[in-house]
mmCIF file of C-alpha atoms and ligand atoms in Angstrom:
data_model
loop_
_atom_site.group_PDB
_atom_site.id
_atom_site.type_symbol
_atom_site.label_atom_id
_atom_site.label_comp_id
_atom_site.label_asym_id
_atom_site.label_seq_id
_atom_site.Cartn_x
_atom_site.Cartn_y
_atom_site.Cartn_z
ATOM 1 C CA MET A 264 -53.009 52.438 -76.977
ATOM 2 C CA ASN A 265 -53.826 53.312 -73.393
ATOM 3 C CA ASN A 266 -57.501 54.151 -73.201
ATOM 4 C CA LYS A 267 -56.751 57.257 -71.120
ATOM 5 C CA ASN A 268 -55.749 58.599 -74.524
ATOM 6 C CA ILE A 269 -59.051 57.874 -76.201
ATOM 7 C CA ARG A 270 -62.225 59.954 -76.387
ATOM 8 C CA ASN A 271 -65.372 58.623 -77.996
ATOM 9 C CA ILE A 272 -67.952 61.190 -79.097
ATOM 10 C CA ALA A 273 -71.032 61.239 -81.280
ATOM 11 C CA ILE A 274 -71.919 64.211 -83.413
ATOM 12 C CA ILE A 275 -75.510 65.422 -83.608
ATOM 13 C CA ALA A 276 -76.560 68.001 -86.155
ATOM 14 C CA HIS A 277 -79.468 69.005 -88.292
ATOM 15 C CA VAL A 278 -78.889 68.520 -92.027
ATOM 16 C CA ASP A 279 -76.804 71.330 -93.538
ATOM 17 C CA HIS A 280 -75.719 72.821 -90.232
ATOM 18 C CA GLY A 281 -72.150 71.892 -91.193
ATOM 19 C CA LYS A 282 -71.336 68.486 -89.686
ATOM 20 C CA THR A 283 -69.403 67.280 -92.719
ATOM 21 C CA THR A 284 -67.502 70.533 -93.114
ATOM 22 C CA LEU A 285 -66.577 70.502 -89.428
ATOM 23 C CA VAL A 286 -65.322 66.909 -89.485
ATOM 24 C CA ASP A 287 -63.304 67.673 -92.632
ATOM 25 C CA GLU A 288 -61.766 70.635 -90.861
ATOM 26 C CA LEU A 289 -60.951 68.614 -87.726
ATOM 27 C CA LEU A 290 -59.235 66.074 -89.944
ATOM 28 C CA LYS A 291 -57.253 68.757 -91.736
ATOM 29 C CA GLN A 292 -56.185 70.516 -88.568
ATOM 30 C CA SER A 293 -55.335 67.389 -86.599
ATOM 31 C CA HIS A 294 -52.670 66.474 -89.140
ATOM 32 C CA VAL A 295 -53.668 62.826 -89.327
ATOM 33 C CA PHE A 296 -52.883 63.091 -92.984
ATOM 34 C CA ARG A 297 -49.488 63.312 -94.486
ATOM 35 C CA GLU A 298 -48.877 66.632 -96.127
ATOM 36 C CA ASN A 299 -49.343 65.220 -99.610
ATOM 37 C CA GLU A 300 -52.634 63.496 -98.816
ATOM 38 C CA GLN A 301 -55.807 65.332 -99.691
ATOM 39 C CA VAL A 302 -58.743 65.268 -97.320
ATOM 40 C CA ALA A 303 -61.631 63.953 -99.331
ATOM 41 C CA GLU A 304 -64.337 66.556 -99.366
ATOM 42 C CA ARG A 305 -67.560 65.749 -97.571
ATOM 43 C CA VAL A 306 -66.243 62.914 -95.481
ATOM 44 C CA MET A 307 -69.292 61.710 -93.648
ATOM 45 C CA ASP A 308 -71.667 61.808 -96.598
ATOM 46 C CA SER A 309 -69.629 59.376 -98.647
ATOM 47 C CA ASN A 310 -72.452 56.911 -99.121
ATOM 48 C CA ASP A 311 -73.859 57.420 -102.604
ATOM 49 C CA ILE A 312 -77.486 57.393 -101.667
ATOM 50 C CA GLU A 313 -76.815 59.951 -98.998
ATOM 51 C CA LYS A 314 -74.919 62.134 -101.402
ATOM 52 C CA GLU A 315 -77.823 62.050 -103.743
ATOM 53 C CA ARG A 316 -80.225 63.113 -101.080
ATOM 54 C CA GLY A 317 -77.831 65.328 -99.200
ATOM 55 C CA ILE A 318 -78.573 63.603 -95.911
ATOM 56 C CA THR A 319 -76.526 61.413 -93.661
ATOM 57 C CA ILE A 320 -78.336 58.247 -92.679
ATOM 58 C CA LEU A 321 -75.690 55.765 -91.650
ATOM 59 C CA ALA A 322 -73.604 55.810 -88.507
ATOM 60 C CA LYS A 323 -69.958 55.904 -89.455
ATOM 61 C CA ASN A 324 -66.717 56.329 -87.641
ATOM 62 C CA THR A 325 -63.844 58.708 -88.181
ATOM 63 C CA SER A 326 -60.948 59.384 -85.892
ATOM 64 C CA VAL A 327 -58.674 62.363 -85.366
ATOM 65 C CA MET A 328 -55.505 62.624 -83.280
ATOM 66 C CA TYR A 329 -54.747 65.653 -81.170
ATOM 67 C CA ASP A 330 -51.978 65.991 -78.638
ATOM 68 C CA GLY A 331 -51.511 62.226 -78.420
ATOM 69 C CA VAL A 332 -55.237 61.628 -77.873
ATOM 70 C CA LYS A 333 -57.323 59.668 -80.322
ATOM 71 C CA ILE A 334 -60.791 61.152 -80.757
ATOM 72 C CA ASN A 335 -63.266 58.725 -82.327
ATOM 73 C CA ILE A 336 -66.114 60.638 -83.910
ATOM 74 C CA VAL A 337 -69.260 58.659 -84.531
ATOM 75 C CA ASP A 338 -71.926 60.000 -86.822
ATOM 76 C CA THR A 339 -75.576 59.805 -85.760
ATOM 77 C CA PRO A 340 -78.588 59.667 -88.032
ATOM 78 C CA GLY A 341 -80.198 63.092 -88.191
ATOM 79 C CA HIS A 342 -83.695 61.704 -87.842
ATOM 80 C CA ALA A 343 -86.012 60.856 -85.046
ATOM 81 C CA ASP A 344 -87.334 57.489 -86.172
ATOM 82 C CA PHE A 345 -84.421 55.122 -85.841
ATOM 83 C CA GLY A 346 -84.822 54.291 -82.170
ATOM 84 C CA GLY A 347 -82.638 51.248 -81.745
ATOM 85 C CA GLU A 348 -80.013 52.484 -84.151
ATOM 86 C CA VAL A 349 -79.429 55.732 -82.297
ATOM 87 C CA GLU A 350 -79.181 54.081 -78.912
ATOM 88 C CA ARG A 351 -76.711 51.491 -80.124
ATOM 89 C CA VAL A 352 -74.449 54.217 -81.448
ATOM 90 C CA LEU A 353 -74.792 56.354 -78.346
ATOM 91 C CA LYS A 354 -73.792 53.443 -76.117
ATOM 92 C CA THR A 355 -70.321 53.445 -77.664
ATOM 93 C CA VAL A 356 -69.553 57.048 -76.690
ATOM 94 C CA ASP A 357 -69.073 59.168 -73.563
ATOM 95 C CA GLY A 358 -70.103 62.519 -74.967
ATOM 96 C CA VAL A 359 -71.845 64.315 -77.810
ATOM 97 C CA LEU A 360 -71.080 67.339 -79.938
ATOM 98 C CA LEU A 361 -74.315 69.162 -80.650
ATOM 99 C CA LEU A 362 -73.689 71.266 -83.716
ATOM 100 C CA VAL A 363 -76.127 74.124 -84.328
ATOM 101 C CA ASP A 364 -76.245 76.703 -87.105
ATOM 102 C CA ALA A 365 -75.738 80.191 -85.607
ATOM 103 C CA PHE A 366 -78.263 81.566 -88.040
ATOM 104 C CA GLU A 367 -80.986 78.910 -88.073
ATOM 105 C CA GLY A 368 -80.857 77.839 -84.447
ATOM 106 C CA THR A 369 -82.036 74.506 -83.048
ATOM 107 C CA MET A 370 -84.210 72.321 -85.233
ATOM 108 C CA PRO A 371 -86.800 69.811 -84.011
ATOM 109 C CA GLN A 372 -85.287 66.880 -85.955
ATOM 110 C CA THR A 373 -82.281 66.580 -83.663
ATOM 111 C CA ARG A 374 -84.434 66.604 -80.548
ATOM 112 C CA GLU A 375 -84.918 62.849 -80.182
ATOM 113 C CA VAL A 376 -81.239 62.009 -80.558
ATOM 114 C CA LEU A 377 -80.312 64.745 -78.123
ATOM 115 C CA LYS A 378 -82.927 63.565 -75.645
ATOM 116 C CA LYS A 379 -81.542 60.038 -75.759
ATOM 117 C CA SER A 380 -77.993 61.313 -75.290
ATOM 118 C CA LEU A 381 -78.950 63.324 -72.241
ATOM 119 C CA ALA A 382 -80.900 60.413 -70.789
ATOM 120 C CA LEU A 383 -77.841 58.181 -71.218
ATOM 121 C CA ASN A 384 -75.885 60.713 -69.144
ATOM 122 C CA LEU A 385 -73.565 61.653 -71.968
ATOM 123 C CA LYS A 386 -71.678 64.917 -71.649
ATOM 124 C CA PRO A 387 -72.659 67.503 -74.245
ATOM 125 C CA ILE A 388 -70.467 70.091 -75.942
ATOM 126 C CA VAL A 389 -72.356 72.705 -77.946
ATOM 127 C CA VAL A 390 -70.773 73.909 -81.165
ATOM 128 C CA ILE A 391 -72.327 77.029 -82.649
ATOM 129 C CA ASN A 392 -71.288 76.896 -86.296
ATOM 130 C CA LYS A 393 -71.472 79.355 -89.195
ATOM 131 C CA ILE A 394 -70.631 82.364 -87.026
ATOM 132 C CA ASP A 395 -69.390 84.009 -90.223
ATOM 133 C CA ARG A 396 -72.902 84.056 -91.662
ATOM 134 C CA PRO A 397 -74.283 87.566 -91.943
ATOM 135 C CA GLY A 398 -77.252 87.953 -89.642
ATOM 136 C CA SER A 399 -76.277 85.027 -87.411
ATOM 137 C CA ASN A 400 -77.022 85.399 -83.716
ATOM 138 C CA PRO A 401 -74.807 83.042 -81.688
ATOM 139 C CA ALA A 402 -75.895 84.377 -78.269
ATOM 140 C CA LYS A 403 -79.569 83.825 -79.042
ATOM 141 C CA VAL A 404 -78.853 80.315 -80.320
ATOM 142 C CA VAL A 405 -76.986 79.429 -77.108
ATOM 143 C CA ASP A 406 -80.075 80.544 -75.135
ATOM 144 C CA GLU A 407 -82.261 78.390 -77.356
ATOM 145 C CA VAL A 408 -80.017 75.389 -76.742
ATOM 146 C CA LEU A 409 -80.167 75.972 -73.000
ATOM 147 C CA GLU A 410 -83.967 76.097 -73.114
ATOM 148 C CA LEU A 411 -84.040 72.907 -75.150
ATOM 149 C CA PHE A 412 -81.763 71.146 -72.647
ATOM 150 C CA ILE A 413 -84.034 72.200 -69.776
ATOM 151 C CA GLU A 414 -87.059 70.935 -71.662
ATOM 152 C CA LEU A 415 -85.302 67.624 -72.281
ATOM 153 C CA ASP A 416 -84.524 67.163 -68.578
ATOM 154 C CA ALA A 417 -80.770 67.649 -68.761
ATOM 155 C CA ASN A 418 -79.058 67.344 -65.378
ATOM 156 C CA ASP A 419 -77.148 70.244 -63.779
ATOM 157 C CA GLU A 420 -73.811 69.110 -65.101
ATOM 158 C CA GLN A 421 -75.189 68.812 -68.622
ATOM 159 C CA LEU A 422 -76.749 72.291 -68.362
ATOM 160 C CA ASP A 423 -73.295 73.616 -67.673
ATOM 161 C CA PHE A 424 -72.223 72.637 -71.211
ATOM 162 C CA PRO A 425 -69.167 74.228 -72.783
ATOM 163 C CA VAL A 426 -69.788 76.229 -75.941
ATOM 164 C CA VAL A 427 -67.386 76.512 -78.865
ATOM 165 C CA TYR A 428 -68.108 79.012 -81.635
ATOM 166 C CA THR A 429 -66.937 77.956 -85.079
ATOM 167 C CA SER A 430 -66.913 78.677 -88.718
ATOM 168 C CA ALA A 431 -66.165 75.242 -90.096
ATOM 169 C CA LYS A 432 -66.038 76.791 -93.529
ATOM 170 C CA LEU A 433 -63.277 79.215 -92.584
ATOM 171 C CA GLY A 434 -61.587 76.702 -90.264
ATOM 172 C CA ILE A 435 -61.861 78.909 -87.181
ATOM 173 C CA ALA A 436 -63.037 78.346 -83.618
ATOM 174 C CA LYS A 437 -63.138 80.308 -80.352
ATOM 175 C CA LEU A 438 -64.525 79.986 -76.848
ATOM 176 C CA ASN A 439 -66.012 83.501 -76.694
ATOM 177 C CA MET A 440 -67.403 85.542 -79.519
ATOM 178 C CA ASN A 441 -65.146 88.441 -78.415
ATOM 179 C CA ASP A 442 -61.987 86.337 -78.663
ATOM 180 C CA LYS A 443 -59.685 86.514 -81.624
ATOM 181 C CA ASP A 444 -60.292 83.857 -84.296
ATOM 182 C CA GLY A 445 -58.153 80.775 -83.742
ATOM 183 C CA GLY A 446 -57.822 77.364 -85.370
ATOM 184 C CA MET A 447 -59.770 74.312 -84.217
ATOM 185 C CA ASP A 448 -57.414 73.879 -81.226
ATOM 186 C CA CYS A 449 -59.902 75.134 -78.663
ATOM 187 C CA LEU A 450 -62.469 72.622 -79.904
ATOM 188 C CA PHE A 451 -59.981 69.743 -79.691
ATOM 189 C CA LYS A 452 -58.966 70.852 -76.201
ATOM 190 C CA THR A 453 -62.576 71.204 -75.062
ATOM 191 C CA ILE A 454 -63.330 67.666 -76.257
ATOM 192 C CA ILE A 455 -60.301 66.231 -74.476
ATOM 193 C CA SER A 456 -60.938 68.057 -71.204
ATOM 194 C CA THR A 457 -64.741 67.702 -71.081
ATOM 195 C CA ILE A 458 -65.350 64.180 -72.302
ATOM 196 C CA GLU A 459 -64.088 61.398 -70.095
ATOM 197 C CA ALA A 460 -61.849 58.636 -71.355
ATOM 198 C CA PRO A 461 -63.823 55.394 -71.832
ATOM 199 C CA ASN A 462 -64.302 53.536 -68.601
ATOM 200 C CA CYS A 463 -63.090 50.197 -69.952
ATOM 201 C CA ASP A 464 -60.880 47.566 -68.383
ATOM 202 C CA GLU A 465 -57.931 46.795 -70.648
ATOM 203 C CA ASP A 466 -56.696 43.906 -68.534
ATOM 204 C CA GLY A 467 -59.983 42.055 -68.112
ATOM 205 C CA PRO A 468 -61.259 39.181 -70.257
ATOM 206 C CA THR A 469 -62.300 40.215 -73.772
ATOM 207 C CA GLN A 470 -65.840 41.544 -74.137
ATOM 208 C CA MET A 471 -67.541 43.584 -76.850
ATOM 209 C CA LEU A 472 -71.131 44.404 -77.755
ATOM 210 C CA VAL A 473 -71.663 44.421 -81.502
ATOM 211 C CA SER A 474 -73.366 47.773 -82.067
ATOM 212 C CA ASN A 475 -73.296 47.819 -85.822
ATOM 213 C CA ILE A 476 -72.329 45.644 -88.754
ATOM 214 C CA ASP A 477 -70.646 46.327 -92.033
ATOM 215 C CA TYR A 478 -70.028 44.125 -95.015
ATOM 216 C CA ASP A 479 -67.081 43.728 -97.321
ATOM 217 C CA ASP A 480 -67.088 41.544 -100.435
ATOM 218 C CA TYR A 481 -63.709 40.058 -99.477
ATOM 219 C CA VAL A 482 -63.928 39.490 -95.744
ATOM 220 C CA GLY A 483 -67.721 39.194 -95.366
ATOM 221 C CA ARG A 484 -69.546 40.491 -92.342
ATOM 222 C CA ILE A 485 -67.714 42.914 -90.114
ATOM 223 C CA ALA A 486 -68.732 43.581 -86.512
ATOM 224 C CA VAL A 487 -68.434 47.155 -85.252
ATOM 225 C CA GLY A 488 -68.463 48.309 -81.652
ATOM 226 C CA ARG A 489 -66.529 49.539 -78.678
ATOM 227 C CA LEU A 490 -64.264 46.951 -77.110
ATOM 228 C CA GLU A 491 -65.492 46.969 -73.513
ATOM 229 C CA ARG A 492 -62.848 44.825 -71.917
ATOM 230 C CA GLY A 493 -59.510 43.238 -72.687
ATOM 231 C CA SER A 494 -57.990 43.054 -76.130
ATOM 232 C CA LEU A 495 -58.874 41.536 -79.480
ATOM 233 C CA LYS A 496 -56.376 40.004 -81.860
ATOM 234 C CA PRO A 497 -56.564 38.260 -85.237
ATOM 235 C CA GLY A 498 -56.771 34.486 -84.775
ATOM 236 C CA MET A 499 -58.357 34.656 -81.325
ATOM 237 C CA THR A 500 -61.167 32.248 -80.500
ATOM 238 C CA VAL A 501 -64.156 34.032 -79.023
ATOM 239 C CA THR A 502 -67.575 33.015 -77.799
ATOM 240 C CA VAL A 503 -70.543 34.764 -79.389
ATOM 241 C CA CYS A 504 -73.584 35.228 -77.121
ATOM 242 C CA LYS A 505 -76.732 35.536 -79.182
ATOM 243 C CA LYS A 506 -79.644 37.636 -78.043
ATOM 244 C CA ASP A 507 -81.608 34.512 -77.079
ATOM 245 C CA GLY A 508 -78.792 33.397 -74.783
ATOM 246 C CA LYS A 509 -77.393 30.697 -77.103
ATOM 247 C CA THR A 510 -73.641 30.672 -77.557
ATOM 248 C CA SER A 511 -71.228 29.517 -80.232
ATOM 249 C CA ASN A 512 -67.512 29.830 -80.792
ATOM 250 C CA GLY A 513 -65.845 31.629 -83.669
ATOM 251 C CA LYS A 514 -62.468 32.836 -84.741
ATOM 252 C CA VAL A 515 -61.528 36.471 -85.250
ATOM 253 C CA ALA A 516 -59.926 37.063 -88.680
ATOM 254 C CA LYS A 517 -58.962 40.704 -89.205
ATOM 255 C CA VAL A 518 -59.107 43.470 -86.592
ATOM 256 C CA TYR A 519 -59.425 47.098 -87.632
ATOM 257 C CA THR A 520 -59.325 50.517 -86.065
ATOM 258 C CA HIS A 521 -59.929 53.948 -87.562
ATOM 259 C CA ARG A 522 -57.267 56.384 -88.562
ATOM 260 C CA GLY A 523 -58.712 59.510 -90.060
ATOM 261 C CA LEU A 524 -61.142 58.272 -92.656
ATOM 262 C CA ASP A 525 -59.364 55.004 -93.130
ATOM 263 C CA LYS A 526 -60.016 51.669 -91.580
ATOM 264 C CA VAL A 527 -56.632 50.152 -90.837
ATOM 265 C CA GLU A 528 -55.772 46.583 -89.916
ATOM 266 C CA ILE A 529 -54.103 46.182 -86.537
ATOM 267 C CA ALA A 530 -52.430 43.351 -84.638
ATOM 268 C CA GLU A 531 -54.252 44.090 -81.379
ATOM 269 C CA ALA A 532 -57.181 46.262 -80.334
ATOM 270 C CA LYS A 533 -57.478 47.471 -76.753
ATOM 271 C CA ALA A 534 -60.548 48.122 -74.614
ATOM 272 C CA GLY A 535 -62.015 51.611 -75.025
ATOM 273 C CA ASP A 536 -61.421 51.936 -78.739
ATOM 274 C CA ILE A 537 -64.153 51.696 -81.362
ATOM 275 C CA ILE A 538 -63.088 48.821 -83.543
ATOM 276 C CA GLU A 539 -64.210 46.417 -86.244
ATOM 277 C CA PHE A 540 -63.424 42.795 -86.883
ATOM 278 C CA SER A 541 -64.214 40.093 -89.426
ATOM 279 C CA GLY A 542 -64.237 36.316 -89.220
ATOM 280 C CA ILE A 543 -67.669 35.452 -87.881
ATOM 281 C CA PRO A 544 -69.965 35.061 -90.890
ATOM 282 C CA ASP A 545 -73.336 35.236 -89.136
ATOM 283 C CA ILE A 546 -72.461 37.852 -86.508
ATOM 284 C CA ASN A 547 -75.285 40.254 -85.747
ATOM 285 C CA ILE A 548 -76.079 43.452 -83.935
ATOM 286 C CA GLY A 549 -76.761 43.030 -80.252
ATOM 287 C CA GLU A 550 -74.558 39.965 -79.831
ATOM 288 C CA THR A 551 -71.740 39.962 -77.304
ATOM 289 C CA ILE A 552 -68.255 38.706 -78.105
ATOM 290 C CA CYS A 553 -66.558 37.179 -75.065
ATOM 291 C CA ASP A 554 -63.461 35.432 -73.899
ATOM 292 C CA PRO A 555 -64.556 31.726 -73.953
ATOM 293 C CA GLU A 556 -63.541 31.417 -70.279
ATOM 294 C CA HIS A 557 -65.675 34.416 -69.257
ATOM 295 C CA VAL A 558 -68.953 34.362 -71.116
ATOM 296 C CA GLU A 559 -70.917 37.435 -70.003
ATOM 297 C CA LYS A 560 -73.646 38.910 -72.175
ATOM 298 C CA ILE A 561 -74.168 42.674 -72.391
ATOM 299 C CA ASP A 562 -77.777 43.916 -72.475
ATOM 300 C CA PHE A 563 -78.842 45.574 -75.621
ATOM 301 C CA VAL A 564 -81.579 47.894 -76.881
ATOM 302 C CA ASP A 565 -83.422 45.983 -79.553
ATOM 303 C CA ILE A 566 -83.621 47.051 -83.155
ATOM 304 C CA ASP A 567 -86.914 48.662 -84.158
ATOM 305 C CA GLU A 568 -89.155 46.341 -86.107
ATOM 306 C CA PRO A 569 -89.862 47.193 -89.745
ATOM 307 C CA THR A 570 -92.694 49.673 -90.310
ATOM 308 C CA VAL A 571 -93.146 49.525 -94.072
ATOM 309 C CA THR A 572 -93.621 46.510 -96.333
ATOM 310 C CA MET A 573 -93.594 46.458 -100.092
ATOM 311 C CA THR A 574 -93.372 43.899 -102.841
ATOM 312 C CA PHE A 575 -90.506 43.976 -105.332
ATOM 313 C CA SER A 576 -91.102 42.119 -108.548
ATOM 314 C CA VAL A 577 -89.806 41.855 -112.049
ATOM 315 C CA ASN A 578 -91.155 44.468 -114.431
ATOM 316 C CA ASN A 579 -93.633 42.662 -116.673
ATOM 317 C CA GLY A 580 -95.193 45.795 -118.102
ATOM 318 C CA PRO A 581 -95.109 46.692 -121.808
ATOM 319 C CA LEU A 582 -91.923 48.747 -121.406
ATOM 320 C CA ALA A 583 -89.991 45.929 -119.722
ATOM 321 C CA GLY A 584 -86.462 45.543 -120.963
ATOM 322 C CA ARG A 585 -86.289 48.983 -122.590
ATOM 323 C CA GLU A 586 -84.598 50.588 -119.663
ATOM 324 C CA GLY A 587 -82.148 49.421 -116.988
ATOM 325 C CA GLU A 588 -79.537 46.739 -117.129
ATOM 326 C CA PHE A 589 -80.548 44.188 -114.504
ATOM 327 C CA VAL A 590 -84.047 42.997 -115.016
ATOM 328 C CA THR A 591 -84.340 39.365 -114.001
ATOM 329 C CA SER A 592 -85.650 38.114 -110.695
ATOM 330 C CA ARG A 593 -82.234 36.614 -109.967
ATOM 331 C CA HIS A 594 -80.733 40.104 -110.057
ATOM 332 C CA ILE A 595 -83.385 41.430 -107.734
ATOM 333 C CA ARG A 596 -82.918 38.492 -105.416
ATOM 334 C CA ASP A 597 -79.117 38.870 -105.319
ATOM 335 C CA ARG A 598 -79.349 42.583 -104.705
ATOM 336 C CA LEU A 599 -81.891 42.241 -101.899
ATOM 337 C CA PHE A 600 -79.964 39.492 -100.160
ATOM 338 C CA LYS A 601 -76.764 41.495 -100.427
ATOM 339 C CA GLU A 602 -78.515 44.414 -98.792
ATOM 340 C CA LEU A 603 -79.559 42.128 -95.919
ATOM 341 C CA GLU A 604 -75.881 41.721 -95.032
ATOM 342 C CA ARG A 605 -75.625 45.429 -94.261
ATOM 343 C CA ASN A 606 -79.055 46.649 -93.380
ATOM 344 C CA VAL A 607 -80.089 45.134 -90.083
ATOM 345 C CA SER A 608 -83.576 46.584 -90.074
ATOM 346 C CA LEU A 609 -84.517 44.900 -93.329
ATOM 347 C CA ARG A 610 -86.439 41.658 -93.822
ATOM 348 C CA VAL A 611 -86.794 39.945 -97.187
ATOM 349 C CA THR A 612 -89.264 37.139 -97.755
ATOM 350 C CA GLU A 613 -89.653 35.107 -100.907
ATOM 351 C CA THR A 614 -93.300 34.974 -101.956
ATOM 352 C CA ALA A 615 -95.335 32.249 -103.648
ATOM 353 C CA GLN A 616 -94.605 33.922 -106.976
ATOM 354 C CA ALA A 617 -91.098 33.130 -108.176
ATOM 355 C CA ASP A 618 -90.283 36.664 -109.307
ATOM 356 C CA SER A 619 -91.661 38.623 -106.342
ATOM 357 C CA PHE A 620 -90.099 39.441 -102.976
ATOM 358 C CA GLU A 621 -91.671 41.025 -99.963
ATOM 359 C CA VAL A 622 -89.367 43.612 -98.418
ATOM 360 C CA ALA A 623 -89.997 45.095 -94.991
ATOM 361 C CA GLY A 624 -87.960 47.963 -93.615
ATOM 362 C CA ARG A 625 -88.049 51.229 -91.787
ATOM 363 C CA ARG A 626 -88.737 54.091 -94.170
ATOM 364 C CA ARG A 627 -85.590 55.780 -95.413
ATOM 365 C CA THR A 628 -83.206 53.073 -94.286
ATOM 366 C CA THR A 629 -84.743 50.870 -96.942
ATOM 367 C CA SER A 630 -83.577 52.750 -99.993
ATOM 368 C CA ILE A 631 -81.980 50.237 -102.362
ATOM 369 C CA SER A 632 -80.796 50.845 -105.863
ATOM 370 C CA ILE A 633 -80.509 47.862 -108.159
ATOM 371 C CA ASN A 634 -77.322 48.329 -110.135
HETATM 372 P P1 GDP B 809 -74.100 68.653 -93.033
HETATM 373 O O1 GDP B 809 -75.337 68.314 -93.794
HETATM 374 O O2 GDP B 809 -74.419 68.969 -91.607
HETATM 375 O O3 GDP B 809 -72.999 67.645 -93.158
HETATM 376 O O4 GDP B 809 -73.583 70.062 -93.630
HETATM 377 P P2 GDP B 809 -72.371 70.390 -94.609
HETATM 378 O O5 GDP B 809 -71.075 70.303 -93.917
HETATM 379 O O6 GDP B 809 -72.570 69.635 -95.859
HETATM 380 O O7 GDP B 809 -72.655 71.942 -94.864
HETATM 381 C C1 GDP B 809 -73.844 72.400 -95.453
HETATM 382 C C2 GDP B 809 -73.576 73.732 -96.148
HETATM 383 O O8 GDP B 809 -73.201 74.706 -95.177
HETATM 384 C C3 GDP B 809 -72.436 73.655 -97.139
HETATM 385 O O9 GDP B 809 -72.775 74.468 -98.236
HETATM 386 C C4 GDP B 809 -71.258 74.245 -96.379
HETATM 387 O O10 GDP B 809 -70.314 74.868 -97.218
HETATM 388 C C5 GDP B 809 -71.948 75.263 -95.502
HETATM 389 N N1 GDP B 809 -71.209 75.516 -94.263
HETATM 390 C C6 GDP B 809 -70.675 74.618 -93.414
HETATM 391 N N2 GDP B 809 -70.059 75.234 -92.396
HETATM 392 C C7 GDP B 809 -70.189 76.565 -92.615
HETATM 393 C C8 GDP B 809 -69.769 77.734 -91.920
HETATM 394 O O11 GDP B 809 -69.126 77.677 -90.874
HETATM 395 N N3 GDP B 809 -70.132 78.933 -92.457
HETATM 396 C C9 GDP B 809 -70.846 79.048 -93.596
HETATM 397 N N4 GDP B 809 -71.147 80.262 -94.036
HETATM 398 N N5 GDP B 809 -71.266 77.975 -94.291
HETATM 399 C C10 GDP B 809 -70.936 76.743 -93.802
#
């Protein structure tokens, strides 16, 4: 795919302002699904822990097609305290959708992510959602957003942000509150015309910064990121540049892109797209994948160090064994080490006691259920 036909955007929203409903609606109206396929409800909150809490904490990718253009939508954590994580995600996109509830207005929790987006020169589009809510005041909320942008040092171009008014719930969008209700078309069109195509060189030597990792029981570690240059194919030999400058060679196994909610295997990925690949077992965030003939490292914002440490040990209290299925230290150990494959901000250390483990992480990212 020619990268002129790609747009990469991140979505920023306070919890419950309608991010999931909006993405569901974009998927429905972009017809990425065959008629007989159902759009799973609550797309972006699919992680169980998140569902339980009703918050979205992991960055995930979805893509929608409109008018021959592939729009990759990257989720951002709705919290302020994930410094490195937010920046990594924002570096893969050229613009952001700031989604604000037309009734509640701007909320302080999205401030940090928005500030980082503006500082990275990303183009914002403001979506005022829930315009159907009785008592909502879209005009006032737009003024609030403008004030917030000024406070956060947005540049003139960013202050000139386009606004799209939506009711994700009713599936409608419009550019002016006085306009007739339409479908999501005006939002798709605004994204395509406002956000630039990724400035990536498709013909250059392969280069990609690993901005996230995923894990799959069958293929192992999966690297996620935007392909900066060239192409990536299964079977290709690549050089991995570690953060300390050391290099090693590895072989790409499977290459994936996103289609709707699905991750699909492809024969070749092209620069500009947000992709995933397997094959390098110890790949990590912040490492650069290069063509072995052109080893050039990309600078990277480091991951925040853990802020909380706690000890996990086997329950040796009087009620031990009465509740729960997995109770031995081997189960705890396996579960913690499995989590390490996915959660880059986690550290697990074995302690002097055989059945205790010291776990360090960053607050909410560290939620682990043992089952
Ligand atoms: P998220 O936390 O930002 O992903 O928010 P959700 O998409 O889960 O929406 C939170 C709640 O707001 C749900 O009950 C939705 O049905 C509701 N909601 C989402 N969009 C709209 C809208 O446009 N109008 C109204 N009235 N409710 C909405």
